[in-house]
């Protein structure tokens, strides 16, 4: 690919952050499958000398299990390079001496090992899927409404996602439900929160303008990164829709067909 | 009770609308129990020559079963005098040729007898309680998101209510969830909707300023009635909280201890 003047902003890039689901792989039965060209594209980035980190709102697995799942698809990624909401909220809980009531997926529970969950004084919700029962939601609600000042953390704020058996409601929907029930505003941990992206930037030891985020989600990936001062590329895979390219509120710095094309653009224009 | 100058607004009253749960009875095991003095207070109103109607957001029973439940507690009320959201939404559905996907309590289903629910082009949610499962909510969501212009009806917009085994999330919470998921605004059928109160006024053939609403819910009963031009009395039973009397957004025309005191005030000052 020849250098493209509209991609001149890539000249100063020293680091890349990749969203995972919809960029590296499509989720589905048996854990999903790699998107064509992505395994090789990640390898090229790793060999390029650019800093590389991964940033996901995945909360149905611990990072260890998640990375293992990606390994099976052919991605060789270090757990320490993956940033997800659960470890981030654990840091916040410890810093603020909060004891959570957890409404999260069973497979995420090990991320909270060592966290005191007795006499909860806040609620943490993740993508709990089937665990979002009427009873479990009532329980989380009762904890919140019983607090003098309810504190609710939401691991991401997604509306819905696609699985092989159809669209599924995501954590943001249940966040809105509890917000209304308790007249409270949730603290979102994960994309598109700036705090979350800054943790990744700190780990890379880079300035925002030196980093480009590649994602399939216009609001959470591209918009979130841009709010931090980073550049945002949107790939036309995963949850991308053609209407994203004329969205009135968020405009990606560039649109590319897939991760392979994104890596071409980055390596050619840096 | 002597006539009270602050209650002079009751002079022009020709009709009364009573909220039911928290005014006539407290809900709970075995259907609940009558609030002290309420059975006799309803009788006095019926014998007073004032028009009397009942207005509830109850959606866990058909009106027939609901009135039967009240009969057991000692209230002798005619089904045709009870206004609830389900019959109101059925009228709207028929008028607008809409075929609903129903996410409502099993015991409410008979209210929709004769309503075409094939190839749904809208969603109706009520207080479905245990039926608010992740799977059922996903199903309702998929119907909505599959429509060119999603139409969502919510039978009331309550946040929560109290039962003997604790606080329970109400339909409004799930309305907010689906609103966020589909980026749509629900049409609320039931209190505090003005359309709903107007149906009751039409049935009484009275003007708004001739009618007083008595309820325990400051927003849905008192505020809703006032928005229509009616007067609103709040009783200090049911979900009443002392903080209601200094609420910044809604101020009742009077606060009284219970329905018995409300009827005293109305009959003495008219």
Coordinates of C-alpha atoms in Angstrom, one line a residue:
Chain A
X1 CA 0.0 0.0 0.0
X2 CA 1.4 3.4 -1.0
X3 CA 1.5 6.3 1.6
X4 CA -1.9 8.1 1.6
X5 CA -2.0 11.9 2.4
X6 CA -5.3 11.4 4.4
X7 CA -3.4 9.0 6.6
X8 CA -0.6 11.4 7.4
X9 CA -1.8 11.4 11.1
X10 CA -0.3 8.0 11.3
X11 CA 3.3 9.4 10.9
X12 CA 3.6 10.1 14.7
X13 CA 2.2 6.7 15.8
X14 CA 4.4 4.8 18.3
X15 CA 1.7 2.5 19.7
X16 CA -1.4 0.7 18.7
X17 CA -4.4 -0.5 20.8
X18 CA -6.6 -3.2 19.3
X19 CA -10.1 -4.0 20.3
X20 CA -10.6 -7.7 20.2
X21 CA -14.1 -9.1 19.5
X22 CA -15.1 -8.0 15.9
X23 CA -11.5 -7.1 15.1
X24 CA -9.4 -10.2 15.9
X25 CA -12.3 -12.7 15.8
X26 CA -16.0 -13.1 15.5
X27 CA -17.7 -14.6 18.6
X28 CA -19.9 -17.6 18.3
X29 CA -20.2 -21.3 19.0
X30 CA -17.1 -22.9 20.4
X31 CA -15.6 -19.5 21.3
X32 CA -15.7 -18.0 17.8
X33 CA -13.3 -17.9 14.9
X34 CA -10.5 -15.6 13.8
X35 CA -11.3 -13.0 11.2
X36 CA -9.4 -13.6 7.9
X37 CA -5.9 -12.1 8.0
X38 CA -6.1 -11.0 11.6
X39 CA -3.7 -13.6 13.1
X40 CA -1.0 -12.6 10.6
X41 CA -1.8 -8.9 11.0
X42 CA -1.2 -9.1 14.8
X43 CA 2.1 -10.9 14.2
X44 CA 3.2 -8.1 11.8
X45 CA 2.4 -5.5 14.4
X46 CA 4.3 -7.3 17.1
X47 CA 7.4 -7.5 14.8
X48 CA 7.1 -3.9 13.8
X49 CA 8.6 -2.4 16.9
X50 CA 5.4 -0.4 17.7
X51 CA 4.0 -0.8 21.2
X52 CA 0.9 -3.0 21.1
X53 CA -1.9 -3.4 23.7
X54 CA -5.3 -5.0 23.6
X55 CA -8.4 -3.4 25.0
X56 CA -11.7 -5.3 25.5
X57 CA -15.0 -4.9 27.3
X58 CA -15.2 -8.7 27.6
X59 CA -16.6 -9.7 31.0
X60 CA -17.8 -13.3 30.5
X61 CA -14.3 -14.7 31.1
X62 CA -11.2 -14.0 33.2
X63 CA -8.4 -12.6 31.1
X64 CA -6.5 -15.9 31.4
X65 CA -9.3 -17.9 29.9
X66 CA -9.9 -15.3 27.3
X67 CA -6.3 -15.3 26.2
X68 CA -6.4 -19.1 26.1
X69 CA -9.4 -19.0 23.9
X70 CA -7.6 -16.6 21.5
X71 CA -4.5 -18.9 21.5
X72 CA -6.7 -21.7 20.2
X73 CA -7.6 -19.4 17.3
X74 CA -3.9 -18.8 16.5
X75 CA -3.3 -15.5 18.4
X76 CA -0.2 -15.5 20.6
X77 CA -1.0 -12.7 23.1
X78 CA 0.4 -12.0 26.6
X79 CA -2.2 -11.7 29.4
X80 CA -0.4 -8.7 30.7
X81 CA -1.1 -6.8 27.5
X82 CA -4.8 -7.3 27.7
X83 CA -6.9 -4.6 29.4
X84 CA -10.4 -5.5 30.5
X85 CA -12.9 -3.9 32.9
X86 CA -12.8 -6.5 35.7
X87 CA -9.1 -5.9 36.9
X88 CA -9.7 -2.2 36.5
X89 CA -12.8 -2.2 38.8
X90 CA -10.9 -4.3 41.3
X91 CA -8.2 -1.6 41.5
X92 CA -10.9 1.0 42.1
X93 CA -12.7 -1.0 44.7
X94 CA -9.4 -1.5 46.7
X95 CA -8.5 2.2 46.4
X96 CA -11.9 3.4 47.6
X97 CA -12.3 0.6 50.3
X98 CA -15.5 -0.7 48.6
X99 CA -17.1 -4.1 49.1
X100 CA -19.0 -5.1 46.0
X101 CA -22.2 -7.1 45.6
X102 CA -21.4 -8.9 42.3
X103 CA -23.9 -9.4 39.5
X104 CA -21.5 -10.8 36.9
X105 CA -20.9 -14.0 34.8
X106 CA -19.9 -17.0 36.9
X107 CA -16.7 -17.3 34.8
X108 CA -15.6 -13.8 35.7
X109 CA -15.8 -14.4 39.5
X110 CA -12.1 -15.5 39.8
X111 CA -11.1 -11.9 38.8
X112 CA -12.5 -10.9 42.2
X113 CA -10.4 -13.4 44.2
X114 CA -9.3 -11.7 47.5
X115 CA -11.9 -8.9 47.2
X116 CA -14.0 -8.5 50.3
X117 CA -17.7 -9.0 49.4
X118 CA -19.1 -9.1 52.9
X119 CA -21.7 -6.4 53.9
X120 CA -21.6 -4.9 50.4
X121 CA -21.5 -1.1 50.0
X122 CA -21.7 -1.0 46.2
X123 CA -22.8 -3.1 43.3
X124 CA -20.7 -4.2 40.3
X125 CA -22.5 -5.5 37.2
X126 CA -20.9 -7.1 34.1
X127 CA -22.3 -9.0 31.2
X128 CA -24.0 -11.5 33.4
X129 CA -26.1 -13.0 30.6
X130 CA -28.4 -15.8 31.9
X131 CA -27.7 -14.5 35.4
X132 CA -29.7 -11.4 34.7
X133 CA -32.8 -13.0 36.2
X134 CA -35.6 -11.1 37.9
X135 CA -34.5 -12.4 41.2
X136 CA -30.8 -11.5 40.8
X137 CA -31.7 -8.0 39.6
X138 CA -34.0 -7.5 42.6
X139 CA -31.2 -8.5 44.8
X140 CA -28.7 -6.0 43.3
X141 CA -31.4 -3.4 43.5
X142 CA -32.1 -4.0 47.2
X143 CA -28.4 -3.6 48.0
X144 CA -28.3 -0.3 46.2
X145 CA -31.5 1.1 47.6
X146 CA -30.4 0.2 51.1
X147 CA -27.3 2.3 50.8
X148 CA -27.3 5.9 52.0
X149 CA -25.5 6.9 48.7
X150 CA -25.9 4.1 46.2
X151 CA -22.7 3.3 44.2
X152 CA -23.1 1.3 41.0
X153 CA -20.2 0.2 38.7
X154 CA -21.0 -1.0 35.2
X155 CA -18.3 -3.0 33.3
X156 CA -18.9 -1.3 30.0
X157 CA -22.2 0.2 28.7
X158 CA -22.9 -1.8 25.6
X159 CA -26.5 -2.1 24.4
X160 CA -26.4 -5.5 22.7
X161 CA -24.2 -8.0 20.8
X162 CA -24.6 -10.7 18.3
X163 CA -24.2 -14.4 19.0
X164 CA -24.8 -17.3 16.6
X165 CA -28.3 -17.8 18.1
X166 CA -29.3 -14.1 17.8
X167 CA -28.9 -10.7 19.4
X168 CA -28.4 -10.6 23.2
X169 CA -28.8 -7.7 25.6
X170 CA -25.6 -6.3 27.0
X171 CA -24.7 -4.9 30.4
X172 CA -25.6 -1.3 29.5
X173 CA -29.3 -2.2 29.4
X174 CA -29.2 -3.5 32.9
X175 CA -27.2 -0.5 34.0
X176 CA -30.0 1.8 32.7
X177 CA -32.5 -0.4 34.6
X178 CA -30.8 0.0 37.9
X179 CA -30.0 3.6 37.3
X180 CA -33.7 4.4 36.9
X181 CA -34.7 2.1 39.8
X182 CA -32.4 3.9 42.3
X183 CA -32.2 7.3 40.7
X184 CA -28.4 7.0 40.5
X185 CA -25.8 7.4 37.8
X186 CA -23.5 4.4 37.2
X187 CA -19.7 4.7 37.0
X188 CA -18.7 3.0 33.8
X189 CA -15.5 1.0 33.9
X190 CA -14.2 -0.1 30.5
X191 CA -14.5 1.5 27.1
X192 CA -15.5 4.3 26.3
X193 CA -14.4 5.6 29.7
X194 CA -11.3 7.9 29.5
X195 CA -10.0 6.6 32.8
X196 CA -9.8 3.2 31.3
X197 CA -8.0 4.3 28.1
X198 CA -5.5 6.3 30.2
X199 CA -4.6 3.2 32.2
X200 CA -3.5 1.6 28.9
X201 CA -1.6 4.7 27.8
X202 CA 0.2 4.8 31.1
X203 CA 1.2 1.2 30.7
X204 CA 2.6 2.0 27.2
X205 CA 4.3 5.1 28.5
X206 CA 3.1 7.0 25.5
X207 CA 1.2 10.3 24.9
X208 CA -2.3 10.1 23.4
X209 CA -1.3 11.6 20.0
X210 CA 1.3 8.9 19.6
X211 CA -1.3 6.1 19.8
X212 CA -4.0 4.8 17.4
X213 CA -7.0 2.7 18.5
X214 CA -8.4 0.1 16.0
X215 CA -12.0 -1.1 16.7
X216 CA -15.3 -2.1 15.2
X217 CA -17.4 -0.1 17.6
X218 CA -17.7 3.5 16.6
X219 CA -18.8 4.9 20.0
X220 CA -16.9 2.7 22.5
X221 CA -13.7 2.2 20.5
X222 CA -13.3 5.1 18.1
X223 CA -15.2 7.8 20.0
X224 CA -13.7 6.7 23.4
X225 CA -10.2 6.9 22.0
X226 CA -10.7 10.2 20.3
X227 CA -12.1 11.7 23.6
X228 CA -8.7 10.9 25.1
X229 CA -6.7 12.5 22.3
X230 CA -5.9 9.3 20.5
X231 CA -6.7 8.6 16.8
X232 CA -9.4 6.1 16.0
X233 CA -9.6 3.7 13.0
X234 CA -12.8 1.8 12.4
X235 CA -12.7 -1.6 10.7
X236 CA -15.5 -2.8 8.5
X237 CA -15.8 -6.1 10.4
X238 CA -17.7 -7.2 13.6
X239 CA -20.5 -4.9 14.6
X240 CA -19.6 -2.2 11.9
X241 CA -22.5 -0.9 9.9
X242 CA -22.2 1.2 6.8
X243 CA -24.3 3.9 8.5
X244 CA -21.4 4.3 11.0
X245 CA -19.6 6.2 8.2
X246 CA -22.2 9.0 8.3
X247 CA -22.8 9.1 12.0
X248 CA -23.5 12.6 13.2
X249 CA -21.7 12.4 16.5
X250 CA -18.5 10.3 15.9
X251 CA -16.2 10.4 12.8
X252 CA -13.4 7.9 12.7
X253 CA -10.0 9.2 11.5
X254 CA -10.1 6.5 8.9
X255 CA -12.2 3.6 7.9
X256 CA -10.5 0.4 6.7
X257 CA -11.8 -3.0 5.6
X258 CA -10.3 -5.1 8.3
X259 CA -7.4 -5.4 10.7
X260 CA -5.1 -6.6 7.9
X261 CA -5.8 -3.3 6.0
X262 CA -5.4 -1.3 9.2
X263 CA -2.0 -2.7 9.8
X264 CA -1.0 -2.1 6.2
X265 CA -2.1 1.5 6.6
X266 CA -0.2 2.0 9.9
X267 CA 3.0 0.3 8.8
X268 CA 3.1 2.1 5.4
X269 CA 2.3 5.6 6.7
X270 CA 4.2 5.8 10.0
Chain B
X1 CA -64.4 17.3 60.9
X2 CA -65.1 21.1 60.6
X3 CA -64.7 22.8 57.3
X4 CA -61.1 23.9 56.7
X5 CA -60.3 27.0 54.6
X6 CA -57.3 25.3 53.1
X7 CA -59.6 22.6 51.7
X8 CA -61.9 25.1 50.0
X9 CA -60.9 23.7 46.7
X10 CA -63.1 20.7 47.6
X11 CA -66.2 22.8 47.3
X12 CA -66.6 22.2 43.6
X13 CA -65.9 18.4 43.7
X14 CA -68.5 16.3 42.0
X15 CA -66.4 13.2 41.5
X16 CA -63.6 11.2 43.2
X17 CA -61.0 8.9 41.7
X18 CA -59.3 6.5 44.1
X19 CA -56.0 4.7 43.6
X20 CA -56.3 1.2 45.0
X21 CA -53.1 -0.4 46.2
X22 CA -51.8 1.5 49.3
X23 CA -55.1 3.4 49.6
X24 CA -57.7 0.7 49.8
X25 CA -55.4 -2.2 50.8
X26 CA -51.8 -3.2 51.4
X27 CA -50.5 -5.9 49.1
X28 CA -48.9 -9.0 50.5
X29 CA -49.4 -12.7 51.1
X30 CA -52.8 -14.1 50.2
X31 CA -53.6 -11.0 48.2
X32 CA -53.1 -8.4 51.0
X33 CA -55.4 -6.8 53.5
X34 CA -57.7 -3.8 53.7
X35 CA -56.3 -0.6 55.3
X36 CA -58.1 0.3 58.5
X37 CA -61.3 2.3 57.8
X38 CA -61.0 2.0 54.0
X39 CA -63.9 -0.4 53.5
X40 CA -66.3 1.9 55.3
X41 CA -64.8 5.0 53.7
X42 CA -65.5 3.6 50.2
X43 CA -69.1 2.8 51.3
X44 CA -69.6 6.4 52.5
X45 CA -68.4 7.8 49.2
X46 CA -70.7 5.5 47.3
X47 CA -73.6 6.7 49.4
X48 CA -72.7 10.4 49.1
X49 CA -74.0 11.0 45.6
X50 CA -70.5 11.8 44.3
X51 CA -69.3 10.0 41.2
X52 CA -66.7 7.4 42.1
X53 CA -64.1 5.6 39.9
X54 CA -61.0 3.5 40.7
X55 CA -57.7 3.9 38.9
X56 CA -54.9 1.4 39.2
X57 CA -51.7 0.5 37.5
X58 CA -52.2 -3.1 38.5
X59 CA -51.1 -5.5 35.7
X60 CA -50.6 -8.8 37.5
X61 CA -54.3 -9.7 37.2
X62 CA -57.3 -9.2 35.0
X63 CA -59.7 -6.6 36.3
X64 CA -62.2 -9.4 37.1
X65 CA -59.8 -11.3 39.3
X66 CA -58.6 -8.1 40.9
X67 CA -62.1 -6.9 41.8
X68 CA -62.8 -10.5 43.2
X69 CA -59.6 -10.1 45.4
X70 CA -61.0 -6.8 46.7
X71 CA -64.4 -8.4 47.4
X72 CA -62.7 -10.9 49.7
X73 CA -61.3 -7.9 51.7
X74 CA -64.8 -6.4 52.0
X75 CA -64.9 -3.9 49.1
X76 CA -68.0 -4.1 46.9
X77 CA -66.7 -2.6 43.6
X78 CA -68.1 -2.9 40.1
X79 CA -65.6 -4.0 37.4
X80 CA -66.8 -1.4 35.1
X81 CA -65.7 1.3 37.5
X82 CA -62.1 0.1 37.6
X83 CA -59.6 1.6 35.1
X84 CA -56.4 -0.2 34.5
X85 CA -53.7 -0.1 31.8
X86 CA -54.4 -3.4 30.0
X87 CA -57.9 -2.6 28.7
X88 CA -56.6 0.9 27.8
X89 CA -53.7 -0.5 25.7
X90 CA -56.0 -3.0 24.0
X91 CA -58.1 -0.1 22.8
X92 CA -55.0 1.7 21.5
X93 CA -53.8 -1.5 19.7
X94 CA -57.1 -2.0 18.0
X95 CA -57.3 1.7 16.9
X96 CA -53.8 1.7 15.5
X97 CA -54.0 -1.9 14.0
X98 CA -51.0 -3.0 16.1
X99 CA -50.2 -6.7 16.8
X100 CA -48.3 -6.9 20.1
X101 CA -45.6 -9.2 21.4
X102 CA -46.7 -9.5 25.0
X103 CA -44.2 -9.5 27.9
X104 CA -46.8 -9.5 30.7
X105 CA -47.8 -11.5 33.7
X106 CA -49.5 -14.8 32.9
X107 CA -52.6 -13.8 34.8
X108 CA -53.0 -10.7 32.7
X109 CA -53.1 -12.6 29.4
X110 CA -56.9 -13.0 29.3
X111 CA -57.2 -9.2 29.0
X112 CA -55.7 -9.6 25.5
X113 CA -58.3 -12.2 24.4
X114 CA -59.2 -11.6 20.8
X115 CA -56.1 -9.4 20.1
X116 CA -54.1 -10.6 17.1
X117 CA -50.5 -11.4 18.3
X118 CA -49.3 -12.9 15.1
X119 CA -46.2 -11.3 13.3
X120 CA -46.0 -8.7 16.0
X121 CA -45.3 -5.1 15.1
X122 CA -45.0 -3.7 18.6
X123 CA -44.2 -4.8 22.1
X124 CA -46.3 -4.4 25.3
X125 CA -44.7 -4.8 28.7
X126 CA -46.4 -5.0 32.0
X127 CA -45.3 -5.9 35.5
X128 CA -44.2 -9.4 34.4
X129 CA -42.3 -10.1 37.6
X130 CA -40.6 -13.6 37.3
X131 CA -41.3 -13.5 33.6
X132 CA -38.7 -10.7 33.3
X133 CA -36.0 -13.3 32.5
X134 CA -32.9 -12.7 30.4
X135 CA -34.4 -14.8 27.6
X136 CA -37.8 -13.1 27.6
X137 CA -36.2 -9.7 27.6
X138 CA -34.0 -10.7 24.7
X139 CA -37.1 -11.9 22.8
X140 CA -38.9 -8.6 23.3
X141 CA -35.8 -6.7 22.3
X142 CA -35.4 -8.8 19.1
X143 CA -39.0 -8.0 18.1
X144 CA -38.4 -4.3 18.7
X145 CA -35.0 -4.0 17.0
X146 CA -36.4 -5.9 14.0
X147 CA -39.0 -3.3 13.3
X148 CA -38.4 -0.4 11.0
X149 CA -39.8 2.0 13.7
X150 CA -39.9 0.2 17.1
X151 CA -43.1 0.8 19.1
X152 CA -43.0 0.0 22.8
X153 CA -45.9 0.3 25.2
X154 CA -45.3 0.2 28.9
X155 CA -48.2 -0.4 31.3
X156 CA -47.2 2.2 33.9
X157 CA -43.7 3.3 34.6
X158 CA -43.2 2.4 38.3
X159 CA -39.7 1.9 39.7
X160 CA -40.4 -0.6 42.4
X161 CA -43.0 -1.8 44.9
X162 CA -43.0 -3.5 48.2
X163 CA -44.2 -7.1 48.9
X164 CA -44.0 -9.0 52.1
X165 CA -40.7 -10.6 51.0
X166 CA -39.1 -7.3 50.0
X167 CA -38.8 -4.7 47.4
X168 CA -39.5 -5.8 43.8
X169 CA -38.5 -4.0 40.5
X170 CA -41.5 -2.7 38.6
X171 CA -42.2 -2.4 34.9
X172 CA -40.6 1.1 34.5
X173 CA -37.2 -0.3 35.1
X174 CA -37.6 -2.8 32.2
X175 CA -39.1 0.0 30.1
X176 CA -35.9 2.0 30.6
X177 CA -33.8 -1.1 29.7
X178 CA -35.6 -1.6 26.4
X179 CA -35.7 2.1 25.6
X180 CA -31.9 2.2 25.9
X181 CA -31.4 -1.1 24.0
X182 CA -33.4 0.2 21.0
X183 CA -32.9 3.9 21.3
X184 CA -36.7 4.4 21.5
X185 CA -39.1 6.2 23.8
X186 CA -41.9 4.0 25.2
X187 CA -45.5 5.1 25.2
X188 CA -46.7 4.8 28.8
X189 CA -50.3 3.6 29.2
X190 CA -51.7 4.0 32.8
X191 CA -50.9 6.6 35.5
X192 CA -49.4 9.2 35.2
X193 CA -50.4 9.5 31.6
X194 CA -52.9 12.3 30.9
X195 CA -54.6 10.2 28.2
X196 CA -55.3 7.5 30.8
X197 CA -56.8 10.0 33.3
X198 CA -58.9 11.6 30.5
X199 CA -60.5 8.3 29.8
X200 CA -61.7 8.1 33.4
X201 CA -62.9 11.8 33.3
X202 CA -64.8 11.0 30.0
X203 CA -66.5 8.0 31.7
X204 CA -67.6 10.2 34.6
X205 CA -68.7 13.0 32.2
X206 CA -67.0 15.6 34.5
X207 CA -64.6 18.4 34.0
X208 CA -61.1 18.0 35.5
X209 CA -61.6 20.8 38.1
X210 CA -64.7 18.9 39.4
X211 CA -62.7 15.8 40.3
X212 CA -60.2 14.9 43.0
X213 CA -57.8 12.1 42.9
X214 CA -56.7 10.3 46.1
X215 CA -53.5 8.3 46.0
X216 CA -50.4 7.2 47.9
X217 CA -48.0 7.8 45.0
X218 CA -47.0 11.5 44.8
X219 CA -45.8 11.3 41.1
X220 CA -48.2 8.8 39.5
X221 CA -51.4 9.7 41.4
X222 CA -51.1 13.2 42.6
X223 CA -48.8 14.7 40.0
X224 CA -50.5 12.8 37.1
X225 CA -54.0 14.1 38.2
X226 CA -52.7 17.6 38.7
X227 CA -51.2 17.6 35.2
X228 CA -54.7 17.0 33.9
X229 CA -56.2 19.8 35.9
X230 CA -57.6 17.7 38.7
X231 CA -56.9 18.1 42.4
X232 CA -54.7 15.6 44.1
X233 CA -54.8 14.4 47.7
X234 CA -52.0 12.2 49.1
X235 CA -52.7 9.7 51.8
X236 CA -50.1 8.8 54.4
X237 CA -50.5 5.1 53.8
X238 CA -49.0 2.6 51.3
X239 CA -45.8 3.9 49.6
X240 CA -46.1 7.4 51.2
X241 CA -42.9 8.7 52.7
X242 CA -42.7 11.8 54.9
X243 CA -40.2 13.3 52.4
X244 CA -43.0 13.4 49.9
X245 CA -44.4 16.5 51.7
X246 CA -41.3 18.5 50.8
X247 CA -40.8 17.1 47.3
X248 CA -39.4 19.9 45.0
X249 CA -41.4 18.9 41.9
X250 CA -44.9 17.8 43.1
X251 CA -47.0 19.3 45.9
X252 CA -50.3 17.6 46.8
X253 CA -53.3 19.9 47.3
X254 CA -53.6 18.3 50.7
X255 CA -52.1 15.5 52.7
X256 CA -54.3 13.3 54.9
X257 CA -53.6 10.4 57.1
X258 CA -55.6 7.8 55.2
X259 CA -58.6 7.2 53.0
X260 CA -61.0 7.6 55.9
X261 CA -59.6 11.1 56.6
X262 CA -59.7 11.9 52.9
X263 CA -63.4 11.0 52.7
X264 CA -64.1 13.0 55.9
X265 CA -62.4 16.0 54.3
X266 CA -64.2 15.6 50.9
X267 CA -67.7 15.2 52.5
X268 CA -67.3 18.0 55.0
X269 CA -65.9 20.6 52.6
X270 CA -67.9 20.0 49.4

